[in-house]
mmCIF file with all atom_site columns, C-alpha atoms in Angstrom:
data_model
loop_
_atom_site.group_PDB
_atom_site.id
_atom_site.type_symbol
_atom_site.label_atom_id
_atom_site.label_alt_id
_atom_site.label_comp_id
_atom_site.label_asym_id
_atom_site.label_entity_id
_atom_site.label_seq_id
_atom_site.pdbx_PDB_ins_code
_atom_site.Cartn_x
_atom_site.Cartn_y
_atom_site.Cartn_z
_atom_site.occupancy
_atom_site.B_iso_or_equiv
_atom_site.pdbx_formal_charge
_atom_site.auth_seq_id
_atom_site.auth_comp_id
_atom_site.auth_asym_id
_atom_site.auth_atom_id
_atom_site.pdbx_PDB_model_num
ATOM 1   C CA . MET A 1 1   ? 81.281  81.538  67.988  1.00 0.00 ? 906  MET A CA 1
ATOM 2   C CA . SER A 1 2   ? 77.635  80.836  69.412  1.00 0.00 ? 907  SER A CA 1
ATOM 3   C CA . LEU A 1 3   ? 74.691  83.164  68.599  1.00 0.00 ? 908  LEU A CA 1
ATOM 4   C CA . GLN A 1 4   ? 74.745  84.236  72.328  1.00 0.00 ? 909  GLN A CA 1
ATOM 5   C CA . GLU A 1 5   ? 78.398  85.278  72.133  1.00 0.00 ? 910  GLU A CA 1
ATOM 6   C CA . ARG A 1 6   ? 77.814  87.244  68.882  1.00 0.00 ? 911  ARG A CA 1
ATOM 7   C CA . LYS A 1 7   ? 74.793  88.894  70.500  1.00 0.00 ? 912  LYS A CA 1
ATOM 8   C CA . GLU A 1 8   ? 76.877  90.011  73.534  1.00 0.00 ? 913  GLU A CA 1
ATOM 9   C CA . ARG A 1 9   ? 79.714  91.195  71.216  1.00 0.00 ? 914  ARG A CA 1
ATOM 10  C CA . GLU A 1 10  ? 77.158  93.322  69.392  1.00 0.00 ? 915  GLU A CA 1
ATOM 11  C CA . ARG A 1 11  ? 75.810  94.685  72.800  1.00 0.00 ? 916  ARG A CA 1
ATOM 12  C CA . VAL A 1 12  ? 79.269  95.579  73.818  1.00 0.00 ? 917  VAL A CA 1
ATOM 13  C CA . ARG A 1 13  ? 79.940  97.320  70.576  1.00 0.00 ? 918  ARG A CA 1
ATOM 14  C CA . ARG A 1 14  ? 76.690  99.367  70.840  1.00 0.00 ? 919  ARG A CA 1
ATOM 15  C CA . HIS A 1 15  ? 77.635  100.304 74.365  1.00 0.00 ? 920  HIS A CA 1
ATOM 16  C CA . GLN A 1 16  ? 80.776  101.654 73.238  1.00 0.00 ? 921  GLN A CA 1
ATOM 17  C CA . LEU A 1 17  ? 79.322  103.309 70.266  1.00 0.00 ? 922  LEU A CA 1
ATOM 18  C CA . ILE A 1 18  ? 76.799  105.334 72.461  1.00 0.00 ? 923  ILE A CA 1
ATOM 19  C CA . VAL A 1 19  ? 79.583  106.237 74.946  1.00 0.00 ? 924  VAL A CA 1
ATOM 20  C CA . ALA A 1 20  ? 81.907  107.471 72.102  1.00 0.00 ? 925  ALA A CA 1
ATOM 21  C CA . ALA A 1 21  ? 79.020  109.376 70.417  1.00 0.00 ? 926  ALA A CA 1
ATOM 22  C CA . ALA A 1 22  ? 78.015  111.024 73.738  1.00 0.00 ? 927  ALA A CA 1
ATOM 23  C CA . ARG A 1 23  ? 81.602  112.143 74.236  1.00 0.00 ? 928  ARG A CA 1
ATOM 24  C CA . GLU A 1 24  ? 81.884  113.401 70.663  1.00 0.00 ? 929  GLU A CA 1
ATOM 25  C CA . LEU A 1 25  ? 78.702  115.516 70.889  1.00 0.00 ? 930  LEU A CA 1
ATOM 26  C CA . ALA A 1 26  ? 79.604  116.747 74.290  1.00 0.00 ? 931  ALA A CA 1
ATOM 27  C CA . GLU A 1 27  ? 83.154  117.807 73.228  1.00 0.00 ? 932  GLU A CA 1
ATOM 28  C CA . ALA A 1 28  ? 81.801  119.521 70.082  1.00 0.00 ? 933  ALA A CA 1
ATOM 29  C CA . HIS A 1 29  ? 78.537  121.127 71.372  1.00 0.00 ? 934  HIS A CA 1
ATOM 30  C CA . GLY A 1 30  ? 78.421  120.832 75.334  1.00 0.00 ? 935  GLY A CA 1
ATOM 31  C CA . TRP A 1 31  ? 76.526  118.364 77.353  1.00 0.00 ? 936  TRP A CA 1
ATOM 32  C CA . ASP A 1 32  ? 73.238  120.071 76.788  1.00 0.00 ? 937  ASP A CA 1
ATOM 33  C CA . ALA A 1 33  ? 73.580  118.801 73.157  1.00 0.00 ? 938  ALA A CA 1
ATOM 34  C CA . VAL A 1 34  ? 73.777  115.237 74.289  1.00 0.00 ? 939  VAL A CA 1
ATOM 35  C CA . THR A 1 35  ? 70.150  114.012 74.028  1.00 0.00 ? 940  THR A CA 1
ATOM 36  C CA . THR A 1 36  ? 68.804  110.540 73.657  1.00 0.00 ? 941  THR A CA 1
ATOM 37  C CA . ARG A 1 37  ? 67.190  111.590 70.259  1.00 0.00 ? 942  ARG A CA 1
ATOM 38  C CA . ARG A 1 38  ? 70.579  113.136 68.946  1.00 0.00 ? 943  ARG A CA 1
ATOM 39  C CA . LEU A 1 39  ? 72.461  110.074 70.175  1.00 0.00 ? 944  LEU A CA 1
ATOM 40  C CA . SER A 1 40  ? 69.886  107.633 68.503  1.00 0.00 ? 945  SER A CA 1
ATOM 41  C CA . GLU A 1 41  ? 70.376  109.776 65.143  1.00 0.00 ? 946  GLU A CA 1
ATOM 42  C CA . ARG A 1 42  ? 74.131  109.681 65.458  1.00 0.00 ? 947  ARG A CA 1
ATOM 43  C CA . ILE A 1 43  ? 74.610  106.076 66.178  1.00 0.00 ? 948  ILE A CA 1
ATOM 44  C CA . GLU A 1 44  ? 71.501  105.109 63.863  1.00 0.00 ? 949  GLU A CA 1
ATOM 45  C CA . TYR A 1 45  ? 69.846  102.927 66.405  1.00 0.00 ? 950  TYR A CA 1
ATOM 46  C CA . SER A 1 46  ? 66.337  103.738 67.866  1.00 0.00 ? 951  SER A CA 1
ATOM 47  C CA . GLN A 1 47  ? 65.930  105.333 71.270  1.00 0.00 ? 952  GLN A CA 1
ATOM 48  C CA . PRO A 1 48  ? 64.517  101.970 72.717  1.00 0.00 ? 953  PRO A CA 1
ATOM 49  C CA . VAL A 1 49  ? 67.878  100.218 71.826  1.00 0.00 ? 954  VAL A CA 1
ATOM 50  C CA . LEU A 1 50  ? 69.750  103.276 73.574  1.00 0.00 ? 955  LEU A CA 1
ATOM 51  C CA . TYR A 1 51  ? 67.217  102.741 76.642  1.00 0.00 ? 956  TYR A CA 1
ATOM 52  C CA . SER A 1 52  ? 68.306  99.076  76.703  1.00 0.00 ? 957  SER A CA 1
ATOM 53  C CA . HIS A 1 53  ? 71.818  99.975  77.567  1.00 0.00 ? 958  HIS A CA 1
ATOM 54  C CA . PHE A 1 54  ? 71.282  103.145 79.580  1.00 0.00 ? 959  PHE A CA 1
ATOM 55  C CA . ARG A 1 55  ? 68.392  104.290 81.769  1.00 0.00 ? 960  ARG A CA 1
ATOM 56  C CA . GLY A 1 56  ? 68.867  107.816 80.503  1.00 0.00 ? 961  GLY A CA 1
ATOM 57  C CA . LYS A 1 57  ? 71.403  110.726 80.081  1.00 0.00 ? 962  LYS A CA 1
ATOM 58  C CA . ARG A 1 58  ? 72.850  110.336 83.725  1.00 0.00 ? 963  ARG A CA 1
ATOM 59  C CA . GLU A 1 59  ? 73.958  106.857 83.101  1.00 0.00 ? 964  GLU A CA 1
ATOM 60  C CA . ILE A 1 60  ? 75.488  107.781 79.848  1.00 0.00 ? 965  ILE A CA 1
ATOM 61  C CA . VAL A 1 61  ? 77.494  110.554 81.375  1.00 0.00 ? 966  VAL A CA 1
ATOM 62  C CA . GLY A 1 62  ? 78.450  108.174 84.252  1.00 0.00 ? 967  GLY A CA 1
ATOM 63  C CA . ALA A 1 63  ? 79.732  105.706 81.553  1.00 0.00 ? 968  ALA A CA 1
ATOM 64  C CA . VAL A 1 64  ? 81.788  108.721 79.863  1.00 0.00 ? 969  VAL A CA 1
ATOM 65  C CA . ALA A 1 65  ? 83.138  109.698 83.300  1.00 0.00 ? 970  ALA A CA 1
ATOM 66  C CA . GLN A 1 66  ? 84.332  105.922 84.043  1.00 0.00 ? 971  GLN A CA 1
ATOM 67  C CA . GLU A 1 67  ? 86.113  105.955 80.639  1.00 0.00 ? 972  GLU A CA 1
ATOM 68  C CA . GLY A 1 68  ? 87.609  109.389 81.600  1.00 0.00 ? 973  GLY A CA 1
ATOM 69  C CA . PHE A 1 69  ? 88.908  108.157 84.844  1.00 0.00 ? 974  PHE A CA 1
ATOM 70  C CA . ALA A 1 70  ? 90.606  105.194 83.101  1.00 0.00 ? 975  ALA A CA 1
ATOM 71  C CA . GLU A 1 71  ? 92.239  107.592 80.744  1.00 0.00 ? 976  GLU A CA 1
ATOM 72  C CA . LEU A 1 72  ? 93.270  110.058 83.494  1.00 0.00 ? 977  LEU A CA 1
ATOM 73  C CA . THR A 1 73  ? 94.741  107.287 85.395  1.00 0.00 ? 978  THR A CA 1
ATOM 74  C CA . ALA A 1 74  ? 96.953  106.024 82.438  1.00 0.00 ? 979  ALA A CA 1
ATOM 75  C CA . THR A 1 75  ? 98.017  109.702 81.934  1.00 0.00 ? 980  THR A CA 1
ATOM 76  C CA . MET A 1 76  ? 99.150  110.129 85.506  1.00 0.00 ? 981  MET A CA 1
ATOM 77  C CA . ARG A 1 77  ? 100.906 106.843 85.610  1.00 0.00 ? 982  ARG A CA 1
ATOM 78  C CA . GLU A 1 78  ? 102.741 107.800 82.271  1.00 0.00 ? 983  GLU A CA 1
ATOM 79  C CA . ALA A 1 79  ? 103.711 110.969 83.804  1.00 0.00 ? 984  ALA A CA 1
ATOM 80  C CA . VAL A 1 80  ? 105.461 109.247 86.711  1.00 0.00 ? 985  VAL A CA 1
ATOM 81  C CA . ALA A 1 81  ? 106.577 106.099 84.796  1.00 0.00 ? 986  ALA A CA 1
ATOM 82  C CA . ASN A 1 82  ? 110.200 107.082 85.379  1.00 0.00 ? 987  ASN A CA 1
ATOM 83  C CA . GLY A 1 83  ? 109.708 107.047 89.134  1.00 0.00 ? 988  GLY A CA 1
ATOM 84  C CA . PRO A 1 84  ? 110.063 110.786 89.910  1.00 0.00 ? 989  PRO A CA 1
ATOM 85  C CA . ARG A 1 85  ? 110.186 111.609 93.603  1.00 0.00 ? 990  ARG A CA 1
ATOM 86  C CA . GLY A 1 86  ? 109.332 114.618 95.905  1.00 0.00 ? 991  GLY A CA 1
ATOM 87  C CA . ARG A 1 87  ? 108.695 117.811 93.849  1.00 0.00 ? 992  ARG A CA 1
ATOM 88  C CA . ALA A 1 88  ? 109.218 116.255 90.597  1.00 0.00 ? 993  ALA A CA 1
ATOM 89  C CA . ALA A 1 89  ? 106.585 113.610 91.426  1.00 0.00 ? 994  ALA A CA 1
ATOM 90  C CA . VAL A 1 90  ? 104.109 116.253 92.421  1.00 0.00 ? 995  VAL A CA 1
ATOM 91  C CA . ALA A 1 91  ? 105.016 118.401 89.252  1.00 0.00 ? 996  ALA A CA 1
ATOM 92  C CA . ALA A 1 92  ? 104.588 115.505 87.009  1.00 0.00 ? 997  ALA A CA 1
ATOM 93  C CA . LEU A 1 93  ? 101.105 114.558 88.275  1.00 0.00 ? 998  LEU A CA 1
ATOM 94  C CA . ALA A 1 94  ? 99.871  118.080 88.423  1.00 0.00 ? 999  ALA A CA 1
ATOM 95  C CA . GLY A 1 95  ? 100.992 118.812 84.896  1.00 0.00 ? 1000 GLY A CA 1
ATOM 96  C CA . ALA A 1 96  ? 99.526  115.689 83.483  1.00 0.00 ? 1001 ALA A CA 1
ATOM 97  C CA . TYR A 1 97  ? 96.299  116.334 85.279  1.00 0.00 ? 1002 TYR A CA 1
ATOM 98  C CA . VAL A 1 98  ? 95.907  119.983 84.112  1.00 0.00 ? 1003 VAL A CA 1
ATOM 99  C CA . ASP A 1 99  ? 96.886  119.191 80.579  1.00 0.00 ? 1004 ASP A CA 1
ATOM 100 C CA . PHE A 1 100 ? 94.215  116.250 80.670  1.00 0.00 ? 1005 PHE A CA 1
ATOM 101 C CA . ALA A 1 101 ? 91.533  118.547 81.889  1.00 0.00 ? 1006 ALA A CA 1
ATOM 102 C CA . GLU A 1 102 ? 92.407  121.238 79.286  1.00 0.00 ? 1007 GLU A CA 1
ATOM 103 C CA . ARG A 1 103 ? 92.560  118.583 76.193  1.00 0.00 ? 1008 ARG A CA 1
ATOM 104 C CA . ASN A 1 104 ? 89.200  117.274 77.431  1.00 0.00 ? 1009 ASN A CA 1
ATOM 105 C CA . PRO A 1 105 ? 86.707  119.692 78.767  1.00 0.00 ? 1010 PRO A CA 1
ATOM 106 C CA . ALA A 1 106 ? 83.589  117.946 78.347  1.00 0.00 ? 1011 ALA A CA 1
ATOM 107 C CA . LEU A 1 107 ? 84.971  114.788 79.571  1.00 0.00 ? 1012 LEU A CA 1
ATOM 108 C CA . TYR A 1 108 ? 86.308  116.538 82.642  1.00 0.00 ? 1013 TYR A CA 1
ATOM 109 C CA . ASP A 1 109 ? 82.884  118.018 83.301  1.00 0.00 ? 1014 ASP A CA 1
ATOM 110 C CA . ALA A 1 110 ? 81.585  114.474 83.183  1.00 0.00 ? 1015 ALA A CA 1
ATOM 111 C CA . MET A 1 111 ? 83.942  113.271 85.513  1.00 0.00 ? 1016 MET A CA 1
ATOM 112 C CA . PHE A 1 112 ? 83.748  116.035 88.174  1.00 0.00 ? 1017 PHE A CA 1
ATOM 113 C CA . LEU A 1 113 ? 81.039  118.478 87.508  1.00 0.00 ? 1018 LEU A CA 1
ATOM 114 C CA . LEU A 1 114 ? 77.834  116.610 86.291  1.00 0.00 ? 1019 LEU A CA 1
ATOM 115 C CA . ASP A 1 115 ? 75.657  114.316 88.006  1.00 0.00 ? 1020 ASP A CA 1
ATOM 116 C CA . THR A 1 116 ? 76.596  110.683 87.239  1.00 0.00 ? 1021 THR A CA 1
ATOM 117 C CA . GLY A 1 117 ? 75.255  108.914 90.161  1.00 0.00 ? 1022 GLY A CA 1
ATOM 118 C CA . LEU A 1 118 ? 78.608  107.339 90.589  1.00 0.00 ? 1023 LEU A CA 1
ATOM 119 C CA . PRO A 1 119 ? 79.616  106.854 94.269  1.00 0.00 ? 1024 PRO A CA 1
ATOM 120 C CA . PHE A 1 120 ? 83.050  108.482 95.161  1.00 0.00 ? 1025 PHE A CA 1
ATOM 121 C CA . ALA A 1 121 ? 85.053  107.309 98.319  1.00 0.00 ? 1026 ALA A CA 1
ATOM 122 C CA . ASP A 1 122 ? 82.622  104.508 99.028  1.00 0.00 ? 1027 ASP A CA 1
ATOM 123 C CA . GLU A 1 123 ? 82.757  100.711 98.908  1.00 0.00 ? 1028 GLU A CA 1
ATOM 124 C CA . ALA A 1 124 ? 80.617  100.936 95.697  1.00 0.00 ? 1029 ALA A CA 1
ATOM 125 C CA . THR A 1 125 ? 83.221  103.260 93.988  1.00 0.00 ? 1030 THR A CA 1
ATOM 126 C CA . PRO A 1 126 ? 83.683  101.846 90.508  1.00 0.00 ? 1031 PRO A CA 1
ATOM 127 C CA . ALA A 1 127 ? 87.290  100.557 89.724  1.00 0.00 ? 1032 ALA A CA 1
ATOM 128 C CA . PRO A 1 128 ? 88.437  103.507 87.308  1.00 0.00 ? 1033 PRO A CA 1
ATOM 129 C CA . LEU A 1 129 ? 87.647  106.116 89.960  1.00 0.00 ? 1034 LEU A CA 1
ATOM 130 C CA . ARG A 1 130 ? 89.322  104.054 92.771  1.00 0.00 ? 1035 ARG A CA 1
ATOM 131 C CA . GLU A 1 131 ? 92.497  103.545 90.540  1.00 0.00 ? 1036 GLU A CA 1
ATOM 132 C CA . ALA A 1 132 ? 92.951  107.214 89.683  1.00 0.00 ? 1037 ALA A CA 1
ATOM 133 C CA . PHE A 1 133 ? 92.753  107.966 93.550  1.00 0.00 ? 1038 PHE A CA 1
ATOM 134 C CA . GLU A 1 134 ? 95.205  105.010 94.047  1.00 0.00 ? 1039 GLU A CA 1
ATOM 135 C CA . THR A 1 135 ? 97.645  106.288 91.522  1.00 0.00 ? 1040 THR A CA 1
ATOM 136 C CA . LEU A 1 136 ? 97.810  109.509 93.266  1.00 0.00 ? 1041 LEU A CA 1
ATOM 137 C CA . VAL A 1 137 ? 98.321  107.766 96.738  1.00 0.00 ? 1042 VAL A CA 1
ATOM 138 C CA . ASP A 1 138 ? 100.875 105.609 95.288  1.00 0.00 ? 1043 ASP A CA 1
ATOM 139 C CA . THR A 1 139 ? 102.773 108.407 93.801  1.00 0.00 ? 1044 THR A CA 1
ATOM 140 C CA . LEU A 1 140 ? 102.523 111.131 96.533  1.00 0.00 ? 1045 LEU A CA 1
ATOM 141 C CA . GLY A 1 141 ? 102.096 108.920 99.765  1.00 0.00 ? 1046 GLY A CA 1
ATOM 142 C CA . ASP A 1 142 ? 105.902 109.210 100.444 1.00 0.00 ? 1047 ASP A CA 1
ATOM 143 C CA . ILE A 1 143 ? 105.627 113.040 100.719 1.00 0.00 ? 1048 ILE A CA 1
ATOM 144 C CA . ALA A 1 144 ? 102.755 113.056 102.971 1.00 0.00 ? 1049 ALA A CA 1
ATOM 145 C CA . GLY A 1 145 ? 104.816 112.989 105.943 1.00 0.00 ? 1050 GLY A CA 1
ATOM 146 C CA . PRO A 1 146 ? 102.668 112.513 109.101 1.00 0.00 ? 1051 PRO A CA 1
ATOM 147 C CA . THR A 1 147 ? 99.445  113.259 107.204 1.00 0.00 ? 1052 THR A CA 1
ATOM 148 C CA . ASP A 1 148 ? 97.464  110.385 106.328 1.00 0.00 ? 1053 ASP A CA 1
ATOM 149 C CA . PRO A 1 149 ? 98.217  109.660 102.638 1.00 0.00 ? 1054 PRO A CA 1
ATOM 150 C CA . ALA A 1 150 ? 94.704  109.483 101.668 1.00 0.00 ? 1055 ALA A CA 1
ATOM 151 C CA . LEU A 1 151 ? 93.907  113.030 103.170 1.00 0.00 ? 1056 LEU A CA 1
ATOM 152 C CA . PHE A 1 152 ? 96.966  114.488 101.773 1.00 0.00 ? 1057 PHE A CA 1
ATOM 153 C CA . VAL A 1 153 ? 95.773  113.261 98.178  1.00 0.00 ? 1058 VAL A CA 1
ATOM 154 C CA . GLU A 1 154 ? 92.261  114.399 98.684  1.00 0.00 ? 1059 GLU A CA 1
ATOM 155 C CA . ILE A 1 155 ? 93.449  117.837 99.520  1.00 0.00 ? 1060 ILE A CA 1
ATOM 156 C CA . PHE A 1 156 ? 96.019  117.892 96.603  1.00 0.00 ? 1061 PHE A CA 1
ATOM 157 C CA . TRP A 1 157 ? 93.278  116.736 94.263  1.00 0.00 ? 1062 TRP A CA 1
ATOM 158 C CA . SER A 1 158 ? 90.850  119.292 95.516  1.00 0.00 ? 1063 SER A CA 1
ATOM 159 C CA . ALA A 1 159 ? 93.504  122.103 95.030  1.00 0.00 ? 1064 ALA A CA 1
ATOM 160 C CA . LEU A 1 160 ? 94.327  120.883 91.382  1.00 0.00 ? 1065 LEU A CA 1
ATOM 161 C CA . HIS A 1 161 ? 90.500  120.792 90.466  1.00 0.00 ? 1066 HIS A CA 1
ATOM 162 C CA . GLY A 1 162 ? 89.925  124.120 91.948  1.00 0.00 ? 1067 GLY A CA 1
ATOM 163 C CA . LEU A 1 163 ? 92.789  125.658 89.752  1.00 0.00 ? 1068 LEU A CA 1
ATOM 164 C CA . VAL A 1 164 ? 91.490  124.021 86.676  1.00 0.00 ? 1069 VAL A CA 1
ATOM 165 C CA . SER A 1 165 ? 87.876  124.837 87.188  1.00 0.00 ? 1070 SER A CA 1
ATOM 166 C CA . LEU A 1 166 ? 88.430  128.536 88.344  1.00 0.00 ? 1071 LEU A CA 1
ATOM 167 C CA . THR A 1 167 ? 90.792  128.959 85.371  1.00 0.00 ? 1072 THR A CA 1
ATOM 168 C CA . ARG A 1 168 ? 88.234  127.330 82.929  1.00 0.00 ? 1073 ARG A CA 1
ATOM 169 C CA . SER A 1 169 ? 85.279  129.492 83.969  1.00 0.00 ? 1074 SER A CA 1
ATOM 170 C CA . GLY A 1 170 ? 87.681  132.785 83.773  1.00 0.00 ? 1075 GLY A CA 1
ATOM 171 C CA . ARG A 1 171 ? 87.486  133.534 87.425  1.00 0.00 ? 1076 ARG A CA 1
ATOM 172 C CA . LEU A 1 172 ? 91.288  133.239 87.500  1.00 0.00 ? 1077 LEU A CA 1
ATOM 173 C CA . PRO A 1 173 ? 93.219  134.796 84.649  1.00 0.00 ? 1078 PRO A CA 1
ATOM 174 C CA . ARG A 1 174 ? 94.696  132.220 82.256  1.00 0.00 ? 1079 ARG A CA 1
ATOM 175 C CA . GLN A 1 175 ? 97.875  133.930 81.674  1.00 0.00 ? 1080 GLN A CA 1
ATOM 176 C CA . GLU A 1 176 ? 99.001  133.190 85.410  1.00 0.00 ? 1081 GLU A CA 1
ATOM 177 C CA . ALA A 1 177 ? 97.925  129.562 85.468  1.00 0.00 ? 1082 ALA A CA 1
ATOM 178 C CA . SER A 1 178 ? 101.393 128.144 85.009  1.00 0.00 ? 1083 SER A CA 1
ATOM 179 C CA . ARG A 1 179 ? 102.491 130.348 88.009  1.00 0.00 ? 1084 ARG A CA 1
ATOM 180 C CA . ARG A 1 180 ? 99.665  129.018 90.210  1.00 0.00 ? 1085 ARG A CA 1
ATOM 181 C CA . LEU A 1 181 ? 100.414 125.659 89.403  1.00 0.00 ? 1086 LEU A CA 1
ATOM 182 C CA . ASP A 1 182 ? 104.097 126.049 90.237  1.00 0.00 ? 1087 ASP A CA 1
ATOM 183 C CA . VAL A 1 183 ? 103.024 127.450 93.622  1.00 0.00 ? 1088 VAL A CA 1
ATOM 184 C CA . LEU A 1 184 ? 100.705 124.574 94.415  1.00 0.00 ? 1089 LEU A CA 1
ATOM 185 C CA . VAL A 1 185 ? 103.339 122.213 93.340  1.00 0.00 ? 1090 VAL A CA 1
ATOM 186 C CA . ASP A 1 186 ? 105.995 123.874 95.670  1.00 0.00 ? 1091 ASP A CA 1
ATOM 187 C CA . ARG A 1 187 ? 103.671 124.110 98.631  1.00 0.00 ? 1092 ARG A CA 1
ATOM 188 C CA . PHE A 1 188 ? 102.570 120.452 98.388  1.00 0.00 ? 1093 PHE A CA 1
ATOM 189 C CA . ALA A 1 189 ? 106.039 119.344 97.778  1.00 0.00 ? 1094 ALA A CA 1
ATOM 190 C CA . GLU A 1 190 ? 107.676 121.219 100.748 1.00 0.00 ? 1095 GLU A CA 1
ATOM 191 C CA . ARG A 1 191 ? 104.628 121.028 103.142 1.00 0.00 ? 1096 ARG A CA 1
ATOM 192 C CA . GLY A 1 192 ? 104.167 117.287 102.758 1.00 0.00 ? 1097 GLY A CA 1
ATOM 193 C CA . GLY A 1 193 ? 106.599 116.256 105.241 1.00 0.00 ? 1098 GLY A CA 1
ATOM 194 C CA . ASP A 1 194 ? 105.854 119.039 107.617 1.00 0.00 ? 1099 ASP A CA 1
ATOM 195 C CA . GLY A 1 195 ? 102.472 117.784 108.772 1.00 0.00 ? 1100 GLY A CA 1
#
């Protein structure tokens, strides 16, 4: 292995270490606790080394978000791996999505609530974000009926995000969360074909 290859491997390892440390801090103490000083201490590299990878916290959050979208995509694909159709597909995706959000609150915040600088629904949208959306379109497109599948998925995703966010914030009582999800699944499964 050449010196250049070794340096690049070390750079990739440091990058992954920074992202992992940011996620751990955020899940344990919230995103306000994620500072370059604390990250530097945690990974045992100086702040200038950290800044050689990321220009600041926003880029770190963006890297965490991309990792999260890759994980969400894998979770959703696994949920529909056996090829459910119709309501079963909607229920599988919705359940996987809500479970993912509940298991990873800080990661979910990075993906959907914090400023990451990542473009959504754009030519420059990073691959992990596009793949998450495409997974939903691939699975739900056949129940969209005459509605544009991408538009159908945007509305479905928005409704899921609203339920997750409002439940997490306490604005919707947690004890009714599963009933709300059932209603959402039923409505999207039955109304998809109606236009």
